[in-house]
């Protein structure tokens, strides 16, 4: 059988990794796919001296790959929203299958892209868009298809996790670790996407759609970054038996779907709390299976290429099948997607860590307890430290039981209005993941 012809668009970190893996493992891949997979064209805007592309035809015109009649599958690895969207829609219109690692594109334009792909009877595969090399989309979409998914929680940004791990373990500074993550090719072109939780929210949006059978709704995801975390809170969290991770949480409740990315305290004895460096991990809790954990490299050249090439093998196996009988893009049949709403952050529920800087006066603790109890907020534990030498203020650290965000915001406003409370109350959400 003739090999399937692939056009790789973008020869950066992931593009060159994909080219190299396809070449190195060509025989093994053909044994799996049933046909060879040949890179018949590459589009690159800048030469990549790290990648020996041999005699493969190269063009600087990305859209030429979508128009090339020789090409069966377009691999979109250029990133971004605009040109990537144009390329993917053009490839689909020309009847080509698409493989992409572009989480921003899928999270923001996925509904449109999948609708066009269905009209044309082509596949758009996007395993590499979430958690790099971890086949979590495959697991959720196929392996866990028996379940009602209760929640998904994940460390799904390698750069952010690398920064938090290095800061905690080695006391390194934020800019220093970020610069290393950029040099290693982990960070996004705009690293604020990593540290402000936007990249993780793109990935969480995709996971939530596949888990709960809802359309992609990135605009409703809540994001909070890690840039304001202090070493003091990292230390207090440790003392209380927790680790702080930048977690994406998607939870199905009777009222709607929670979709949120924020720093989170996790009990230190949970496996996921011990996922460090650039590694990612995704927990999925289903009604039949219980909790599962998927772990692996969430970014990087060949781990991400591993997912791209696995998608290529899937596409090659399925390209001759009846489009109606393929695995749906978002796991659920398109006419069976639900309109269960995505909740605003005010309606989401979690436990909380609070740090209050108080004047060292009698009765402050009683006032704090009274404000919380008036709003039905149950205190789980309290830790009060010695007064700080430089300002005489007493750090008071509380852990609460689960409460709706709206009630917690009201309580914090009341706490900050107390005469004996100085500055803002620090609040970090807590998830026990049990
Ligand atoms: N910037 C992303 C990360 C790359 O650090 O996880 C993989 O999506």
GROMACS .gro file of C-alpha atoms and ligand atoms in nm:
model
  442
    1UNK     CA    1   0.000   0.000   0.000
    2UNK     CA    2   0.125   0.349  -0.082
    3UNK     CA    3   0.244   0.556   0.215
    4UNK     CA    4   0.019   0.828   0.355
    5UNK     CA    5   0.162   1.170   0.273
    6UNK     CA    6   0.189   1.422   0.550
    7UNK     CA    7   0.268   1.793   0.543
    8UNK     CA    8   0.427   1.935   0.858
    9UNK     CA    9   0.355   2.306   0.911
   10UNK     CA   10   0.598   2.458   1.158
   11UNK     CA   11   0.943   2.314   1.220
   12UNK     CA   12   1.005   2.450   1.570
   13UNK     CA   13   1.042   2.239   1.884
   14UNK     CA   14   0.744   2.010   1.824
   15UNK     CA   15   0.768   2.011   1.442
   16UNK     CA   16   1.128   1.896   1.439
   17UNK     CA   17   1.052   1.641   1.712
   18UNK     CA   18   0.769   1.503   1.498
   19UNK     CA   19   0.991   1.485   1.189
   20UNK     CA   20   1.265   1.304   1.383
   21UNK     CA   21   1.032   1.053   1.553
   22UNK     CA   22   0.859   0.972   1.222
   23UNK     CA   23   1.197   0.911   1.061
   24UNK     CA   24   1.358   0.720   1.348
   25UNK     CA   25   1.060   0.491   1.415
   26UNK     CA   26   0.934   0.468   1.055
   27UNK     CA   27   0.933   0.089   1.045
   28UNK     CA   28   0.762   0.043   1.381
   29UNK     CA   29   0.504   0.312   1.294
   30UNK     CA   30   0.424   0.147   0.958
   31UNK     CA   31   0.376  -0.189   1.135
   32UNK     CA   32   0.121  -0.022   1.359
   33UNK     CA   33  -0.055   0.195   1.101
   34UNK     CA   34  -0.060  -0.067   0.826
   35UNK     CA   35   0.103   0.183   0.586
   36UNK     CA   36   0.408   0.400   0.583
   37UNK     CA   37   0.379   0.764   0.688
   38UNK     CA   38   0.592   0.990   0.469
   39UNK     CA   39   0.663   1.357   0.527
   40UNK     CA   40   0.605   1.489   0.176
   41UNK     CA   41   0.632   1.862   0.251
   42UNK     CA   42   0.741   2.094   0.530
   43UNK     CA   43   0.641   2.456   0.575
   44UNK     CA   44   0.882   2.663   0.778
   45UNK     CA   45   0.920   3.035   0.805
   46UNK     CA   46   1.273   3.019   0.947
   47UNK     CA   47   1.535   2.746   0.889
   48UNK     CA   48   1.585   2.512   1.183
   49UNK     CA   49   1.951   2.404   1.185
   50UNK     CA   50   1.869   2.148   1.459
   51UNK     CA   51   1.662   1.940   1.218
   52UNK     CA   52   1.810   1.751   0.923
   53UNK     CA   53   1.519   1.735   0.682
   54UNK     CA   54   1.727   1.577   0.401
   55UNK     CA   55   1.555   1.601   0.062
   56UNK     CA   56   1.204   1.670   0.196
   57UNK     CA   57   1.049   1.957  -0.005
   58UNK     CA   58   1.034   2.278   0.199
   59UNK     CA   59   0.813   2.581   0.146
   60UNK     CA   60   0.793   2.911   0.331
   61UNK     CA   61   0.421   2.930   0.242
   62UNK     CA   62   0.224   2.755   0.515
   63UNK     CA   63  -0.105   2.762   0.322
   64UNK     CA   64   0.062   2.591   0.025
   65UNK     CA   65   0.061   2.270   0.228
   66UNK     CA   66  -0.317   2.288   0.269
   67UNK     CA   67  -0.349   2.333  -0.108
   68UNK     CA   68  -0.099   2.062  -0.207
   69UNK     CA   69  -0.299   1.783  -0.376
   70UNK     CA   70  -0.030   1.530  -0.281
   71UNK     CA   71  -0.087   1.578   0.093
   72UNK     CA   72  -0.337   1.357   0.281
   73UNK     CA   73  -0.283   1.490   0.634
   74UNK     CA   74  -0.181   1.841   0.743
   75UNK     CA   75   0.005   1.861   1.074
   76UNK     CA   76  -0.046   2.209   1.221
   77UNK     CA   77   0.239   2.300   1.456
   78UNK     CA   78   0.268   2.673   1.398
   79UNK     CA   79   0.068   2.774   1.708
   80UNK     CA   80  -0.140   3.088   1.759
   81UNK     CA   81  -0.498   3.151   1.656
   82UNK     CA   82  -0.508   3.337   1.326
   83UNK     CA   83  -0.290   3.173   1.063
   84UNK     CA   84  -0.337   2.835   1.232
   85UNK     CA   85  -0.716   2.869   1.203
   86UNK     CA   86  -0.690   2.968   0.838
   87UNK     CA   87  -0.457   2.676   0.766
   88UNK     CA   88  -0.675   2.420   0.942
   89UNK     CA   89  -0.999   2.543   0.783
   90UNK     CA   90  -0.833   2.547   0.439
   91UNK     CA   91  -0.699   2.194   0.485
   92UNK     CA   92  -1.045   2.074   0.591
   93UNK     CA   93  -1.212   2.251   0.297
   94UNK     CA   94  -0.965   2.070   0.070
   95UNK     CA   95  -1.070   1.736   0.220
   96UNK     CA   96  -0.753   1.678   0.423
   97UNK     CA   97  -0.732   1.534   0.770
   98UNK     CA   98  -0.562   1.747   1.034
   99UNK     CA   99  -0.344   1.677   1.334
  100UNK     CA  100  -0.270   1.968   1.566
  101UNK     CA  101  -0.094   2.035   1.896
  102UNK     CA  102  -0.259   2.376   1.921
  103UNK     CA  103  -0.465   2.396   2.242
  104UNK     CA  104  -0.542   2.766   2.199
  105UNK     CA  105  -0.686   2.698   1.853
  106UNK     CA  106  -0.898   2.404   1.968
  107UNK     CA  107  -1.018   2.572   2.290
  108UNK     CA  108  -1.119   2.893   2.111
  109UNK     CA  109  -1.216   2.781   1.759
  110UNK     CA  110  -1.273   2.408   1.809
  111UNK     CA  111  -1.654   2.417   1.778
  112UNK     CA  112  -1.627   2.582   1.437
  113UNK     CA  113  -1.340   2.358   1.324
  114UNK     CA  114  -1.516   2.034   1.424
  115UNK     CA  115  -1.840   2.143   1.253
  116UNK     CA  116  -1.650   2.203   0.927
  117UNK     CA  117  -1.460   1.876   0.966
  118UNK     CA  118  -1.790   1.686   1.005
  119UNK     CA  119  -1.928   1.850   0.691
  120UNK     CA  120  -1.621   1.734   0.498
  121UNK     CA  121  -1.599   1.391   0.663
  122UNK     CA  122  -1.241   1.450   0.781
  123UNK     CA  123  -1.068   1.393   1.113
  124UNK     CA  124  -0.915   1.665   1.331
  125UNK     CA  125  -0.694   1.501   1.594
  126UNK     CA  126  -0.553   1.700   1.886
  127UNK     CA  127  -0.404   1.463   2.147
  128UNK     CA  128  -0.085   1.673   2.170
  129UNK     CA  129  -0.286   1.980   2.267
  130UNK     CA  130  -0.331   1.863   2.626
  131UNK     CA  131  -0.056   1.745   2.862
  132UNK     CA  132   0.210   1.685   2.594
  133UNK     CA  133   0.290   1.317   2.569
  134UNK     CA  134   0.023   1.187   2.809
  135UNK     CA  135  -0.254   1.018   2.606
  136UNK     CA  136  -0.524   1.165   2.830
  137UNK     CA  137  -0.763   1.263   2.552
  138UNK     CA  138  -0.760   0.906   2.424
  139UNK     CA  139  -0.813   0.779   2.778
  140UNK     CA  140  -1.104   1.011   2.851
  141UNK     CA  141  -1.269   0.980   2.511
  142UNK     CA  142  -1.237   0.604   2.472
  143UNK     CA  143  -1.096   0.424   2.776
  144UNK     CA  144  -1.340   0.585   3.021
  145UNK     CA  145  -1.643   0.589   2.791
  146UNK     CA  146  -1.849   0.382   3.036
  147UNK     CA  147  -1.839   0.649   3.306
  148UNK     CA  148  -2.023   0.956   3.418
  149UNK     CA  149  -1.724   1.175   3.484
  150UNK     CA  150  -1.750   1.356   3.818
  151UNK     CA  151  -1.439   1.569   3.796
  152UNK     CA  152  -1.106   1.621   3.627
  153UNK     CA  153  -0.815   1.791   3.802
  154UNK     CA  154  -0.475   1.840   3.653
  155UNK     CA  155  -0.134   1.997   3.661
  156UNK     CA  156  -0.143   2.079   3.291
  157UNK     CA  157   0.120   2.345   3.244
  158UNK     CA  158   0.476   2.216   3.256
  159UNK     CA  159   0.637   2.560   3.273
  160UNK     CA  160   0.430   2.668   3.574
  161UNK     CA  161   0.493   2.341   3.754
  162UNK     CA  162   0.864   2.365   3.680
  163UNK     CA  163   0.871   2.717   3.826
  164UNK     CA  164   0.678   2.620   4.141
  165UNK     CA  165   0.893   2.309   4.194
  166UNK     CA  166   1.225   2.491   4.154
  167UNK     CA  167   1.110   2.777   4.380
  168UNK     CA  168   1.000   2.533   4.651
  169UNK     CA  169   1.291   2.288   4.629
  170UNK     CA  170   1.583   2.517   4.549
  171UNK     CA  171   1.465   2.862   4.654
  172UNK     CA  172   1.527   2.991   4.298
  173UNK     CA  173   1.365   3.313   4.184
  174UNK     CA  174   1.067   3.328   3.951
  175UNK     CA  175   1.245   3.505   3.656
  176UNK     CA  176   1.547   3.277   3.680
  177UNK     CA  177   1.339   2.958   3.647
  178UNK     CA  178   1.116   3.107   3.378
  179UNK     CA  179   1.423   3.190   3.167
  180UNK     CA  180   1.537   2.828   3.193
  181UNK     CA  181   1.192   2.696   3.095
  182UNK     CA  182   1.203   2.923   2.788
  183UNK     CA  183   1.552   2.801   2.694
  184UNK     CA  184   1.435   2.440   2.724
  185UNK     CA  185   1.146   2.506   2.483
  186UNK     CA  186   0.871   2.442   2.740
  187UNK     CA  187   0.727   2.791   2.767
  188UNK     CA  188   0.473   2.945   2.529
  189UNK     CA  189   0.585   3.219   2.288
  190UNK     CA  190   0.415   3.456   2.534
  191UNK     CA  191   0.508   3.311   2.875
  192UNK     CA  192   0.226   3.499   3.048
  193UNK     CA  193   0.006   3.227   2.896
  194UNK     CA  194   0.191   2.980   3.119
  195UNK     CA  195   0.216   3.174   3.443
  196UNK     CA  196  -0.128   3.339   3.430
  197UNK     CA  197  -0.305   3.007   3.372
  198UNK     CA  198  -0.428   3.078   3.018
  199UNK     CA  199  -0.247   2.783   2.865
  200UNK     CA  200  -0.384   2.555   3.140
  201UNK     CA  201  -0.734   2.698   3.085
  202UNK     CA  202  -0.710   2.616   2.713
  203UNK     CA  203  -0.627   2.257   2.804
  204UNK     CA  204  -0.888   2.235   3.080
  205UNK     CA  205  -1.155   2.366   2.841
  206UNK     CA  206  -1.075   2.077   2.606
  207UNK     CA  207  -1.072   1.818   2.886
  208UNK     CA  208  -1.404   1.944   3.026
  209UNK     CA  209  -1.576   1.918   2.688
  210UNK     CA  210  -1.461   1.562   2.643
  211UNK     CA  211  -1.538   1.467   3.002
  212UNK     CA  212  -1.888   1.612   3.024
  213UNK     CA  213  -2.002   1.631   2.662
  214UNK     CA  214  -2.036   2.010   2.647
  215UNK     CA  215  -1.926   2.250   2.369
  216UNK     CA  216  -1.586   2.416   2.410
  217UNK     CA  217  -1.631   2.732   2.620
  218UNK     CA  218  -1.290   2.882   2.690
  219UNK     CA  219  -1.441   3.227   2.748
  220UNK     CA  220  -1.616   3.093   3.061
  221UNK     CA  221  -1.304   2.945   3.221
  222UNK     CA  222  -1.178   3.120   3.534
  223UNK     CA  223  -0.801   3.176   3.546
  224UNK     CA  224  -0.575   3.293   3.824
  225UNK     CA  225  -0.196   3.285   3.785
  226UNK     CA  226   0.096   3.194   4.010
  227UNK     CA  227   0.280   3.524   3.994
  228UNK     CA  228   0.150   3.651   4.329
  229UNK     CA  229   0.235   3.340   4.530
  230UNK     CA  230   0.480   3.409   4.810
  231UNK     CA  231   0.738   3.184   4.968
  232UNK     CA  232   0.566   3.255   5.303
  233UNK     CA  233   0.245   3.085   5.183
  234UNK     CA  234   0.441   2.799   5.027
  235UNK     CA  235   0.606   2.748   5.368
  236UNK     CA  236   0.283   2.772   5.572
  237UNK     CA  237   0.114   2.529   5.333
  238UNK     CA  238   0.399   2.282   5.391
  239UNK     CA  239   0.369   2.323   5.767
  240UNK     CA  240   0.000   2.235   5.740
  241UNK     CA  241   0.075   1.925   5.530
  242UNK     CA  242  -0.007   2.068   5.185
  243UNK     CA  243   0.170   2.155   4.860
  244UNK     CA  244   0.069   2.446   4.639
  245UNK     CA  245   0.014   2.349   4.274
  246UNK     CA  246  -0.129   2.539   3.980
  247UNK     CA  247  -0.432   2.319   3.927
  248UNK     CA  248  -0.703   2.307   3.663
  249UNK     CA  249  -1.032   2.178   3.801
  250UNK     CA  250  -1.342   2.084   3.600
  251UNK     CA  251  -1.623   1.948   3.814
  252UNK     CA  252  -1.977   1.850   3.728
  253UNK     CA  253  -2.235   1.967   3.982
  254UNK     CA  254  -2.617   1.974   3.972
  255UNK     CA  255  -2.602   2.352   3.914
  256UNK     CA  256  -2.346   2.340   3.632
  257UNK     CA  257  -1.984   2.278   3.542
  258UNK     CA  258  -1.698   2.433   3.738
  259UNK     CA  259  -1.410   2.531   3.508
  260UNK     CA  260  -1.125   2.696   3.693
  261UNK     CA  261  -0.746   2.727   3.700
  262UNK     CA  262  -0.577   2.867   4.010
  263UNK     CA  263  -0.307   2.801   4.270
  264UNK     CA  264  -0.437   2.525   4.494
  265UNK     CA  265  -0.334   2.360   4.818
  266UNK     CA  266  -0.335   1.980   4.781
  267UNK     CA  267  -0.262   1.739   5.069
  268UNK     CA  268   0.109   1.656   5.041
  269UNK     CA  269   0.043   1.282   5.054
  270UNK     CA  270  -0.160   1.280   4.730
  271UNK     CA  271   0.037   1.143   4.434
  272UNK     CA  272  -0.050   1.449   4.228
  273UNK     CA  273   0.099   1.680   4.493
  274UNK     CA  274   0.433   1.512   4.423
  275UNK     CA  275   0.435   1.577   4.051
  276UNK     CA  276   0.732   1.805   4.001
  277UNK     CA  277   0.931   1.984   3.732
  278UNK     CA  278   0.790   1.994   3.382
  279UNK     CA  279   0.585   1.680   3.443
  280UNK     CA  280   0.207   1.695   3.412
  281UNK     CA  281  -0.058   1.480   3.575
  282UNK     CA  282  -0.432   1.458   3.523
  283UNK     CA  283  -0.671   1.294   3.767
  284UNK     CA  284  -1.006   1.180   3.633
  285UNK     CA  285  -1.281   1.065   3.866
  286UNK     CA  286  -1.558   0.859   3.710
  287UNK     CA  287  -1.859   0.698   3.877
  288UNK     CA  288  -1.758   0.347   3.772
  289UNK     CA  289  -1.380   0.359   3.768
  290UNK     CA  290  -1.325   0.586   4.072
  291UNK     CA  291  -1.010   0.800   4.059
  292UNK     CA  292  -0.745   0.751   3.793
  293UNK     CA  293  -0.417   0.935   3.745
  294UNK     CA  294  -0.236   0.995   3.417
  295UNK     CA  295   0.123   1.113   3.449
  296UNK     CA  296   0.404   1.207   3.211
  297UNK     CA  297   0.597   1.481   3.035
  298UNK     CA  298   0.359   1.766   2.964
  299UNK     CA  299   0.581   1.959   2.727
  300UNK     CA  300   0.901   1.921   2.530
  301UNK     CA  301   1.012   1.813   2.189
  302UNK     CA  302   0.972   1.437   2.168
  303UNK     CA  303   0.706   1.388   2.438
  304UNK     CA  304   0.476   1.619   2.241
  305UNK     CA  305   0.586   1.458   1.914
  306UNK     CA  306   0.485   1.123   2.066
  307UNK     CA  307   0.124   1.245   2.085
  308UNK     CA  308   0.134   1.402   1.736
  309UNK     CA  309   0.262   1.079   1.580
  310UNK     CA  310   0.008   0.866   1.773
  311UNK     CA  311  -0.264   1.086   1.625
  312UNK     CA  312  -0.115   1.034   1.279
  313UNK     CA  313  -0.131   0.657   1.329
  314UNK     CA  314  -0.495   0.689   1.441
  315UNK     CA  315  -0.580   0.903   1.139
  316UNK     CA  316  -0.415   0.656   0.900
  317UNK     CA  317  -0.611   0.367   1.054
  318UNK     CA  318  -0.942   0.554   1.046
  319UNK     CA  319  -0.917   0.749   0.720
  320UNK     CA  320  -1.085   0.480   0.513
  321UNK     CA  321  -1.362   0.422   0.769
  322UNK     CA  322  -1.716   0.559   0.749
  323UNK     CA  323  -1.703   0.912   0.905
  324UNK     CA  324  -2.029   0.843   1.092
  325UNK     CA  325  -1.865   0.559   1.282
  326UNK     CA  326  -1.549   0.735   1.396
  327UNK     CA  327  -1.488   0.843   1.754
  328UNK     CA  328  -1.656   1.188   1.779
  329UNK     CA  329  -1.415   1.481   1.814
  330UNK     CA  330  -1.552   1.575   2.158
  331UNK     CA  331  -1.620   1.214   2.266
  332UNK     CA  332  -2.000   1.259   2.258
  333UNK     CA  333  -2.208   1.259   1.941
  334UNK     CA  334  -2.235   1.620   1.818
  335UNK     CA  335  -2.615   1.621   1.843
  336UNK     CA  336  -2.592   1.487   2.200
  337UNK     CA  337  -2.381   1.767   2.350
  338UNK     CA  338  -2.537   1.908   2.665
  339UNK     CA  339  -2.619   2.271   2.748
  340UNK     CA  340  -2.542   2.226   3.118
  341UNK     CA  341  -2.403   2.574   3.198
  342UNK     CA  342  -2.047   2.658   3.298
  343UNK     CA  343  -2.065   2.822   3.642
  344UNK     CA  344  -1.914   3.160   3.726
  345UNK     CA  345  -1.636   3.146   3.985
  346UNK     CA  346  -1.872   3.300   4.245
  347UNK     CA  347  -2.086   2.988   4.225
  348UNK     CA  348  -1.795   2.742   4.251
  349UNK     CA  349  -1.726   2.566   4.577
  350UNK     CA  350  -1.397   2.476   4.745
  351UNK     CA  351  -1.221   2.473   5.078
  352UNK     CA  352  -0.991   2.769   5.151
  353UNK     CA  353  -0.656   2.861   5.301
  354UNK     CA  354  -0.664   3.213   5.448
  355UNK     CA  355  -0.370   3.416   5.577
  356UNK     CA  356  -0.463   3.719   5.784
  357UNK     CA  357  -0.211   3.972   5.912
  358UNK     CA  358  -0.353   4.089   6.247
  359UNK     CA  359  -0.249   4.330   6.519
  360UNK     CA  360  -0.143   4.146   6.833
  361UNK     CA  361  -0.455   4.236   7.037
  362UNK     CA  362  -0.682   4.016   7.248
  363UNK     CA  363  -1.011   3.922   7.079
  364UNK     CA  364  -0.898   3.933   6.713
  365UNK     CA  365  -0.937   3.560   6.671
  366UNK     CA  366  -1.289   3.576   6.816
  367UNK     CA  367  -1.386   3.847   6.565
  368UNK     CA  368  -1.245   3.644   6.276
  369UNK     CA  369  -1.430   3.332   6.391
  370UNK     CA  370  -1.752   3.527   6.431
  371UNK     CA  371  -1.734   3.670   6.074
  372UNK     CA  372  -1.678   3.325   5.930
  373UNK     CA  373  -1.944   3.150   6.136
  374UNK     CA  374  -2.203   3.421   6.051
  375UNK     CA  375  -2.162   3.312   5.687
  376UNK     CA  376  -2.179   2.940   5.764
  377UNK     CA  377  -1.805   2.893   5.705
  378UNK     CA  378  -1.666   2.609   5.908
  379UNK     CA  379  -1.305   2.639   6.026
  380UNK     CA  380  -1.105   2.317   5.990
  381UNK     CA  381  -0.783   2.435   6.157
  382UNK     CA  382  -0.603   2.749   6.272
  383UNK     CA  383  -0.231   2.819   6.300
  384UNK     CA  384  -0.114   3.138   6.466
  385UNK     CA  385   0.252   3.235   6.435
  386UNK     CA  386   0.466   3.457   6.658
  387UNK     CA  387   0.439   3.832   6.597
  388UNK     CA  388   0.676   3.939   6.317
  389UNK     CA  389   0.969   4.137   6.455
  390UNK     CA  390   0.965   4.410   6.189
  391UNK     CA  391   0.597   4.507   6.217
  392UNK     CA  392   0.457   4.332   6.526
  393UNK     CA  393   0.182   4.174   6.313
  394UNK     CA  394   0.066   3.821   6.380
  395UNK     CA  395   0.014   3.593   6.079
  396UNK     CA  396  -0.302   3.391   6.136
  397UNK     CA  397  -0.351   3.097   5.899
  398UNK     CA  398  -0.687   2.924   5.870
  399UNK     CA  399  -0.814   2.628   5.672
  400UNK     CA  400  -1.187   2.618   5.611
  401UNK     CA  401  -1.431   2.353   5.500
  402UNK     CA  402  -1.590   2.378   5.156
  403UNK     CA  403  -1.790   2.693   5.090
  404UNK     CA  404  -1.924   2.876   4.787
  405UNK     CA  405  -1.684   3.141   4.657
  406UNK     CA  406  -1.951   3.412   4.689
  407UNK     CA  407  -1.973   3.354   5.066
  408UNK     CA  408  -1.597   3.349   5.102
  409UNK     CA  409  -1.562   3.679   4.915
  410UNK     CA  410  -1.820   3.838   5.149
  411UNK     CA  411  -1.635   3.704   5.453
  412UNK     CA  412  -1.298   3.833   5.327
  413UNK     CA  413  -1.445   4.179   5.268
  414UNK     CA  414  -1.572   4.181   5.628
  415UNK     CA  415  -1.236   4.054   5.760
  416UNK     CA  416  -1.043   4.322   5.575
  417UNK     CA  417  -1.272   4.587   5.726
  418UNK     CA  418  -1.172   4.492   6.082
  419UNK     CA  419  -0.954   4.754   6.256
  420UNK     CA  420  -0.715   4.486   6.375
  421UNK     CA  421  -0.663   4.328   6.033
  422UNK     CA  422  -0.388   4.488   5.824
  423UNK     CA  423  -0.366   4.466   5.443
  424UNK     CA  424  -0.533   4.213   5.216
  425UNK     CA  425  -0.634   3.868   5.331
  426UNK     CA  426  -0.449   3.608   5.124
  427UNK     CA  427  -0.681   3.331   5.005
  428UNK     CA  428  -0.584   3.017   4.819
  429UNK     CA  429  -0.833   2.744   4.733
  430UNK     CA  430  -0.785   2.396   4.874
  431UNK     CA  431  -0.880   2.070   4.699
  432UNK     CA  432  -0.858   1.733   4.872
  433UNK     CA  433  -0.925   1.536   4.552
  434UNK     CA  434  -1.098   1.250   4.727
  435LIG     N1  435   0.385   2.589   2.752
  435LIG     C1  436   0.325   2.461   2.768
  435LIG     C2  437   0.365   2.406   2.903
  435LIG     C3  438   0.370   2.370   2.657
  435LIG     O1  439   0.457   2.459   2.965
  435LIG     O2  440   0.302   2.312   2.951
  435LIG     C4  441   0.289   2.247   2.643
  435LIG     O3  442   0.157   2.275   2.612
   0.00000   0.00000   0.00000
